[in-house]
Amino acid sequence: MLKRVNRVALIGTGSVGSSYAFALLNQGITEELVLIDLNKDKAEGDAMDLNHGLPFAPSRTKIWYGDYQDCGEADLVVITAGANQKPGETRLDLVEKNTKIFKGIVEAIMASGFDGIILVATNPVDILTYAVWKFSGLPKERVIGSGTILDTARFRFLLGDYFDVDTRNVHAYIIGEHGDTELPVWSHADIAGTSISEWTKNKDGYNQEDLNQIFLNVRDAAYHIIERKGATYYGIAMGLVRLTKAILENENSVLTVSAYLEGDYGQHDIYIGVPAVVNRKGIRQIVELDLNEEEKAKFTNSVQVLKKTMEPVFKNIEL
């Protein structure tokens, strides 16, 4: 019996998209990768460049540049296209222009006969994931945003660095908007089953002020990187590959993605970053953390900020 061939369609071959394609090839996760971009020369050039690296890749991947018709047989469509965040611009400033861009993209994807999972990475990711869900008509579990997967990775890295522990042994989450109103879930942060608060109390040189600064560095990381190099792309590309692996290999992994809430965390009709079990069918279930009162208030605020930003935009766009 022939092994199932997985196809990933990447829409947008800018810095994030090309970094994702490169990381995907290096990890050998999919058998087919099609690159789609308005700039066909760029997509073709990327496909040529990536193919030249195949002799060094862990497994064979068929890579080509194509068009939206190639989405018809795709298992996963990853959208990284859209306007970039400029210095001094928040992710939410991007909402109106990228929502309009996405309407055309999603209509073209669905016209191909696509019936898989869509993964959204473009900012503001929570709002654009909601837009893709509305525009596509796909079930909510098959439209996923990258959410706070990168924020959570940054959080775990900085905590691991601070306590001098392998970041893979740090368990901590950033939830909420992928942006300025996100929050750390300190009440569930631990290293090897011992809470971060205990680590701070029991070891000299560690204090809550440093932990507060770590979160600020996580929240503002994109601004610091954009200030220095113009854009962020390696970290989010690795996060997207991690999500791709969880989906295509049916891992049932818990990852902080932008998922649709309908009563979870007491919220309704919103895509926002929360831990969720991800597998071949998309989002299997949302993991509802038992937040303390301060965390609940901050999460509610994050939801309200997103809804307030979304409302005027979607009034002017036919869903």
GROMACS .gro file of C-alpha atoms in nm:
model
  319
    1MET     CA    1   0.000   0.000   0.000
    2LEU     CA    2   0.139   0.340  -0.101
    3LYS     CA    3   0.218   0.588   0.176
    4ARG     CA    4  -0.005   0.894   0.175
    5VAL     CA    5   0.162   1.196   0.015
    6ASN     CA    6   0.126   1.516   0.213
    7ARG     CA    7   0.104   1.845   0.027
    8VAL     CA    8   0.161   2.185   0.185
    9ALA     CA    9   0.070   2.498  -0.011
   10LEU     CA   10   0.252   2.811   0.105
   11ILE     CA   11   0.095   3.144   0.014
   12GLY     CA   12   0.346   3.426   0.045
   13THR     CA   13   0.720   3.385  -0.011
   14GLY     CA   14   0.841   3.690   0.175
   15SER     CA   15   1.077   3.668   0.471
   16VAL     CA   16   0.845   3.455   0.686
   17GLY     CA   17   0.727   3.232   0.401
   18SER     CA   18   1.072   3.159   0.259
   19SER     CA   19   1.212   3.096   0.610
   20TYR     CA   20   0.925   2.853   0.672
   21ALA     CA   21   0.991   2.672   0.343
   22PHE     CA   22   1.362   2.643   0.426
   23ALA     CA   23   1.293   2.509   0.777
   24LEU     CA   24   1.029   2.270   0.644
   25LEU     CA   25   1.272   2.127   0.387
   26ASN     CA   26   1.543   2.086   0.650
   27GLN     CA   27   1.312   1.886   0.876
   28GLY     CA   28   1.170   1.671   0.595
   29ILE     CA   29   0.811   1.696   0.718
   30THR     CA   30   0.613   1.703   0.392
   31GLU     CA   31   0.645   1.520   0.060
   32GLU     CA   32   0.517   1.811  -0.151
   33LEU     CA   33   0.556   2.187  -0.112
   34VAL     CA   34   0.408   2.436  -0.357
   35LEU     CA   35   0.502   2.804  -0.336
   36ILE     CA   36   0.244   3.065  -0.437
   37ASP     CA   37   0.305   3.439  -0.456
   38LEU     CA   38   0.191   3.739  -0.659
   39ASN     CA   39   0.560   3.784  -0.739
   40LYS     CA   40   0.596   3.472  -0.952
   41ASP     CA   41   0.964   3.532  -1.017
   42LYS     CA   42   1.033   3.533  -0.642
   43ALA     CA   43   0.834   3.211  -0.591
   44GLU     CA   44   1.009   3.044  -0.884
   45GLY     CA   45   1.349   3.159  -0.759
   46ASP     CA   46   1.278   3.022  -0.411
   47ALA     CA   47   1.167   2.689  -0.555
   48MET     CA   48   1.486   2.663  -0.762
   49ASP     CA   49   1.704   2.759  -0.466
   50LEU     CA   50   1.535   2.512  -0.230
   51ASN     CA   51   1.553   2.229  -0.484
   52HIS     CA   52   1.929   2.279  -0.511
   53GLY     CA   53   1.951   2.193  -0.140
   54LEU     CA   54   1.766   1.862  -0.176
   55PRO     CA   55   2.086   1.653  -0.185
   56PHE     CA   56   2.148   1.769   0.173
   57ALA     CA   57   1.790   1.730   0.300
   58PRO     CA   58   1.681   1.447   0.535
   59SER     CA   59   1.416   1.323   0.291
   60ARG     CA   60   1.284   1.382  -0.058
   61THR     CA   61   1.046   1.677  -0.097
   62LYS     CA   62   0.893   1.779  -0.429
   63ILE     CA   63   0.907   2.160  -0.443
   64TRP     CA   64   0.764   2.383  -0.715
   65TYR     CA   65   0.611   2.724  -0.768
   66GLY     CA   66   0.248   2.718  -0.864
   67ASP     CA   67  -0.088   2.890  -0.833
   68TYR     CA   68  -0.408   2.865  -0.630
   69GLN     CA   69  -0.528   2.563  -0.829
   70ASP     CA   70  -0.252   2.365  -0.657
   71CYS     CA   71  -0.435   2.418  -0.326
   72GLY     CA   72  -0.708   2.178  -0.441
   73GLU     CA   73  -0.507   1.871  -0.339
   74ALA     CA   74  -0.328   2.031  -0.044
   75ASP     CA   75  -0.366   1.893   0.307
   76LEU     CA   76  -0.250   2.219   0.459
   77VAL     CA   77  -0.243   2.577   0.332
   78VAL     CA   78  -0.011   2.813   0.520
   79ILE     CA   79  -0.074   3.185   0.469
   80THR     CA   80   0.215   3.423   0.536
   81ALA     CA   81   0.119   3.679   0.270
   82GLY     CA   82   0.015   4.035   0.353
   83ALA     CA   83   0.150   4.373   0.450
   84ASN     CA   84   0.439   4.370   0.698
   85GLN     CA   85   0.457   4.544   1.033
   86LYS     CA   86   0.661   4.865   1.001
   87PRO     CA   87   0.874   5.027   1.272
   88GLY     CA   88   0.644   5.197   1.524
   89GLU     CA   89   0.337   5.017   1.389
   90THR     CA   90   0.140   4.774   1.607
   91ARG     CA   91   0.007   4.444   1.476
   92LEU     CA   92  -0.347   4.580   1.508
   93ASP     CA   93  -0.262   4.873   1.278
   94LEU     CA   94  -0.238   4.616   1.000
   95VAL     CA   95  -0.592   4.486   1.040
   96GLU     CA   96  -0.782   4.676   0.773
   97LYS     CA   97  -0.537   4.642   0.486
   98ASN     CA   98  -0.463   4.275   0.551
   99THR     CA   99  -0.829   4.179   0.596
  100LYS     CA  100  -0.902   4.310   0.246
  101ILE     CA  101  -0.602   4.123   0.103
  102PHE     CA  102  -0.713   3.803   0.274
  103LYS     CA  103  -1.064   3.808   0.128
  104GLY     CA  104  -0.922   3.762  -0.221
  105ILE     CA  105  -0.668   3.502  -0.109
  106VAL     CA  106  -0.926   3.285   0.069
  107GLU     CA  107  -1.174   3.304  -0.219
  108ALA     CA  108  -0.902   3.180  -0.455
  109ILE     CA  109  -0.804   2.896  -0.218
  110MET     CA  110  -1.162   2.773  -0.181
  111ALA     CA  111  -1.230   2.801  -0.555
  112SER     CA  112  -0.964   2.530  -0.606
  113GLY     CA  113  -1.180   2.276  -0.420
  114PHE     CA  114  -0.957   2.287  -0.112
  115ASP     CA  115  -1.090   2.089   0.186
  116GLY     CA  116  -0.800   2.074   0.430
  117ILE     CA  117  -0.662   2.288   0.712
  118ILE     CA  118  -0.561   2.653   0.685
  119LEU     CA  119  -0.284   2.787   0.906
  120VAL     CA  120  -0.258   3.166   0.932
  121ALA     CA  121   0.059   3.352   1.034
  122THR     CA  122   0.003   3.705   0.903
  123ASN     CA  123  -0.061   3.982   1.157
  124PRO     CA  124  -0.282   4.072   1.327
  125VAL     CA  125  -0.304   3.694   1.337
  126ASP     CA  126  -0.606   3.653   1.569
  127ILE     CA  127  -0.827   3.883   1.363
  128LEU     CA  128  -0.708   3.748   1.029
  129THR     CA  129  -0.768   3.390   1.145
  130TYR     CA  130  -1.125   3.489   1.230
  131ALA     CA  131  -1.155   3.646   0.883
  132VAL     CA  132  -1.024   3.330   0.712
  133TRP     CA  133  -1.275   3.120   0.905
  134LYS     CA  134  -1.559   3.349   0.795
  135PHE     CA  135  -1.441   3.384   0.434
  136SER     CA  136  -1.369   3.012   0.386
  137GLY     CA  137  -1.675   2.852   0.545
  138LEU     CA  138  -1.449   2.579   0.685
  139PRO     CA  139  -1.522   2.428   1.029
  140LYS     CA  140  -1.363   2.629   1.311
  141GLU     CA  141  -1.125   2.346   1.404
  142ARG     CA  142  -0.971   2.351   1.056
  143VAL     CA  143  -0.875   2.719   1.063
  144ILE     CA  144  -0.584   2.783   1.298
  145GLY     CA  145  -0.375   3.090   1.370
  146SER     CA  146  -0.013   3.081   1.486
  147GLY     CA  147  -0.145   3.268   1.792
  148THR     CA  148   0.100   3.295   2.080
  149ILE     CA  149   0.316   2.998   1.978
  150LEU     CA  150   0.614   3.229   1.923
  151ASP     CA  151   0.546   3.438   2.235
  152THR     CA  152   0.534   3.117   2.437
  153ALA     CA  153   0.863   3.003   2.281
  154ARG     CA  154   1.024   3.338   2.364
  155PHE     CA  155   0.891   3.312   2.719
  156ARG     CA  156   1.030   2.962   2.769
  157PHE     CA  157   1.365   3.059   2.617
  158LEU     CA  158   1.410   3.362   2.841
  159LEU     CA  159   1.301   3.172   3.153
  160GLY     CA  160   1.539   2.887   3.068
  161ASP     CA  161   1.818   3.138   3.014
  162TYR     CA  162   1.742   3.312   3.345
  163PHE     CA  163   1.735   2.993   3.553
  164ASP     CA  164   2.009   2.824   3.345
  165VAL     CA  165   1.782   2.532   3.253
  166ASP     CA  166   1.722   2.375   2.910
  167THR     CA  167   1.434   2.574   2.758
  168ARG     CA  168   1.265   2.245   2.658
  169ASN     CA  169   1.216   2.168   3.027
  170VAL     CA  170   1.038   2.497   3.095
  171HIS     CA  171   0.658   2.474   3.084
  172ALA     CA  172   0.493   2.814   3.065
  173TYR     CA  173   0.234   2.982   2.845
  174ILE     CA  174   0.164   3.321   2.695
  175ILE     CA  175  -0.205   3.352   2.606
  176GLY     CA  176  -0.437   3.620   2.465
  177GLU     CA  177  -0.380   3.844   2.166
  178HIS     CA  178  -0.053   3.796   1.979
  179GLY     CA  179   0.036   4.153   2.063
  180ASP     CA  180   0.036   4.421   2.327
  181THR     CA  181  -0.243   4.277   2.548
  182GLU     CA  182  -0.103   3.923   2.574
  183LEU     CA  183  -0.036   3.786   2.924
  184PRO     CA  184   0.186   3.533   3.099
  185VAL     CA  185   0.014   3.253   3.289
  186TRP     CA  186   0.244   3.263   3.593
  187SER     CA  187   0.002   3.047   3.793
  188HIS     CA  188   0.084   2.749   3.566
  189ALA     CA  189   0.451   2.817   3.491
  190ASP     CA  190   0.693   2.549   3.610
  191ILE     CA  191   1.030   2.384   3.557
  192ALA     CA  192   1.032   2.006   3.606
  193GLY     CA  193   0.706   2.022   3.800
  194THR     CA  194   0.828   2.291   4.040
  195SER     CA  195   0.652   2.626   4.005
  196ILE     CA  196   0.847   2.929   3.887
  197SER     CA  197   0.755   3.105   4.211
  198GLU     CA  198   0.923   2.823   4.409
  199TRP     CA  199   1.234   2.844   4.193
  200THR     CA  200   1.245   3.217   4.259
  201LYS     CA  201   1.202   3.178   4.637
  202ASN     CA  202   1.449   2.895   4.684
  203LYS     CA  203   1.747   3.022   4.490
  204ASP     CA  204   1.958   3.331   4.559
  205GLY     CA  205   1.974   3.601   4.295
  206TYR     CA  206   1.626   3.542   4.153
  207ASN     CA  207   1.336   3.782   4.209
  208GLN     CA  208   0.990   3.877   4.084
  209GLU     CA  209   1.115   4.205   3.933
  210ASP     CA  210   1.337   4.008   3.695
  211LEU     CA  211   1.044   3.784   3.602
  212ASN     CA  212   0.828   4.088   3.527
  213GLN     CA  213   1.101   4.221   3.300
  214ILE     CA  214   1.127   3.886   3.123
  215PHE     CA  215   0.759   3.909   3.030
  216LEU     CA  216   0.803   4.266   2.903
  217ASN     CA  217   1.092   4.148   2.687
  218VAL     CA  218   0.867   3.873   2.550
  219ARG     CA  219   0.578   4.108   2.479
  220ASP     CA  220   0.798   4.369   2.310
  221ALA     CA  221   1.038   4.128   2.136
  222ALA     CA  222   0.900   4.195   1.788
  223TYR     CA  223   0.952   4.571   1.829
  224HIS     CA  224   1.314   4.517   1.940
  225ILE     CA  225   1.387   4.284   1.649
  226ILE     CA  226   1.213   4.506   1.390
  227GLU     CA  227   1.414   4.801   1.519
  228ARG     CA  228   1.737   4.609   1.458
  229LYS     CA  229   1.673   4.408   1.139
  230GLY     CA  230   1.343   4.529   0.995
  231ALA     CA  231   1.133   4.215   1.047
  232THR     CA  232   1.097   3.894   1.247
  233TYR     CA  233   1.091   3.566   1.059
  234TYR     CA  234   1.314   3.284   1.186
  235GLY     CA  235   1.129   3.226   1.514
  236ILE     CA  236   0.780   3.231   1.364
  237ALA     CA  237   0.896   3.010   1.075
  238MET     CA  238   1.015   2.747   1.324
  239GLY     CA  239   0.683   2.776   1.509
  240LEU     CA  240   0.490   2.719   1.185
  241VAL     CA  241   0.699   2.413   1.106
  242ARG     CA  242   0.628   2.279   1.456
  243LEU     CA  243   0.255   2.325   1.391
  244THR     CA  244   0.284   2.164   1.047
  245LYS     CA  245   0.450   1.858   1.202
  246ALA     CA  246   0.182   1.834   1.472
  247ILE     CA  247  -0.090   1.843   1.205
  248LEU     CA  248   0.056   1.616   0.937
  249GLU     CA  249   0.189   1.358   1.184
  250ASN     CA  250  -0.131   1.358   1.392
  251GLU     CA  251   0.064   1.428   1.711
  252ASN     CA  252  -0.208   1.552   1.947
  253SER     CA  253   0.045   1.810   2.068
  254VAL     CA  254  -0.050   2.095   2.300
  255LEU     CA  255   0.048   2.425   2.136
  256THR     CA  256  -0.061   2.784   2.200
  257VAL     CA  257  -0.251   2.868   1.883
  258SER     CA  258  -0.519   3.113   1.784
  259ALA     CA  259  -0.835   2.907   1.826
  260TYR     CA  260  -1.207   2.985   1.814
  261LEU     CA  261  -1.371   3.020   2.154
  262GLU     CA  262  -1.740   2.949   2.205
  263GLY     CA  263  -1.769   2.950   2.582
  264ASP     CA  264  -1.412   2.847   2.662
  265TYR     CA  265  -1.252   3.081   2.918
  266GLY     CA  266  -1.597   3.244   2.938
  267GLN     CA  267  -1.554   3.403   2.593
  268HIS     CA  268  -1.749   3.373   2.269
  269ASP     CA  269  -1.702   3.437   1.895
  270ILE     CA  270  -1.333   3.520   1.901
  271TYR     CA  271  -1.008   3.369   1.776
  272ILE     CA  272  -0.733   3.418   2.034
  273GLY     CA  273  -0.417   3.249   2.163
  274VAL     CA  274  -0.481   2.958   2.401
  275PRO     CA  275  -0.329   2.612   2.454
  276ALA     CA  276  -0.497   2.355   2.230
  277VAL     CA  277  -0.452   1.993   2.126
  278VAL     CA  278  -0.352   1.990   1.758
  279ASN     CA  279  -0.370   1.688   1.528
  280ARG     CA  280  -0.451   1.579   1.172
  281LYS     CA  281  -0.804   1.714   1.201
  282GLY     CA  282  -0.686   2.054   1.323
  283ILE     CA  283  -0.779   2.162   1.673
  284ARG     CA  284  -0.904   1.860   1.864
  285GLN     CA  285  -0.982   2.052   2.181
  286ILE     CA  286  -0.899   2.369   2.370
  287VAL     CA  287  -0.709   2.328   2.697
  288GLU     CA  288  -0.879   2.554   2.951
  289LEU     CA  289  -0.627   2.660   3.217
  290ASP     CA  290  -0.759   2.747   3.562
  291LEU     CA  291  -0.657   3.114   3.563
  292ASN     CA  292  -0.634   3.323   3.877
  293GLU     CA  293  -0.845   3.639   3.906
  294GLU     CA  294  -0.574   3.873   3.776
  295GLU     CA  295  -0.510   3.650   3.474
  296LYS     CA  296  -0.884   3.622   3.401
  297ALA     CA  297  -0.916   4.002   3.401
  298LYS     CA  298  -0.618   4.044   3.169
  299PHE     CA  299  -0.746   3.776   2.932
  300THR     CA  300  -1.090   3.939   2.920
  301ASN     CA  301  -0.924   4.272   2.842
  302SER     CA  302  -0.728   4.110   2.558
  303VAL     CA  303  -1.051   3.970   2.409
  304GLN     CA  304  -1.223   4.308   2.437
  305VAL     CA  305  -0.937   4.490   2.264
  306LEU     CA  306  -0.949   4.245   1.973
  307LYS     CA  307  -1.328   4.270   1.941
  308LYS     CA  308  -1.318   4.650   1.951
  309THR     CA  309  -1.056   4.651   1.675
  310MET     CA  310  -1.242   4.398   1.462
  311GLU     CA  311  -1.586   4.550   1.476
  312PRO     CA  312  -1.549   4.850   1.243
  313VAL     CA  313  -1.345   4.653   0.991
  314PHE     CA  314  -1.590   4.365   0.952
  315LYS     CA  315  -1.883   4.607   0.927
  316ASN     CA  316  -1.732   4.727   0.599
  317ILE     CA  317  -1.639   4.387   0.458
  318GLU     CA  318  -1.887   4.129   0.336
  319LEU     CA  319  -1.833   3.804   0.527
   0.00000   0.00000   0.00000
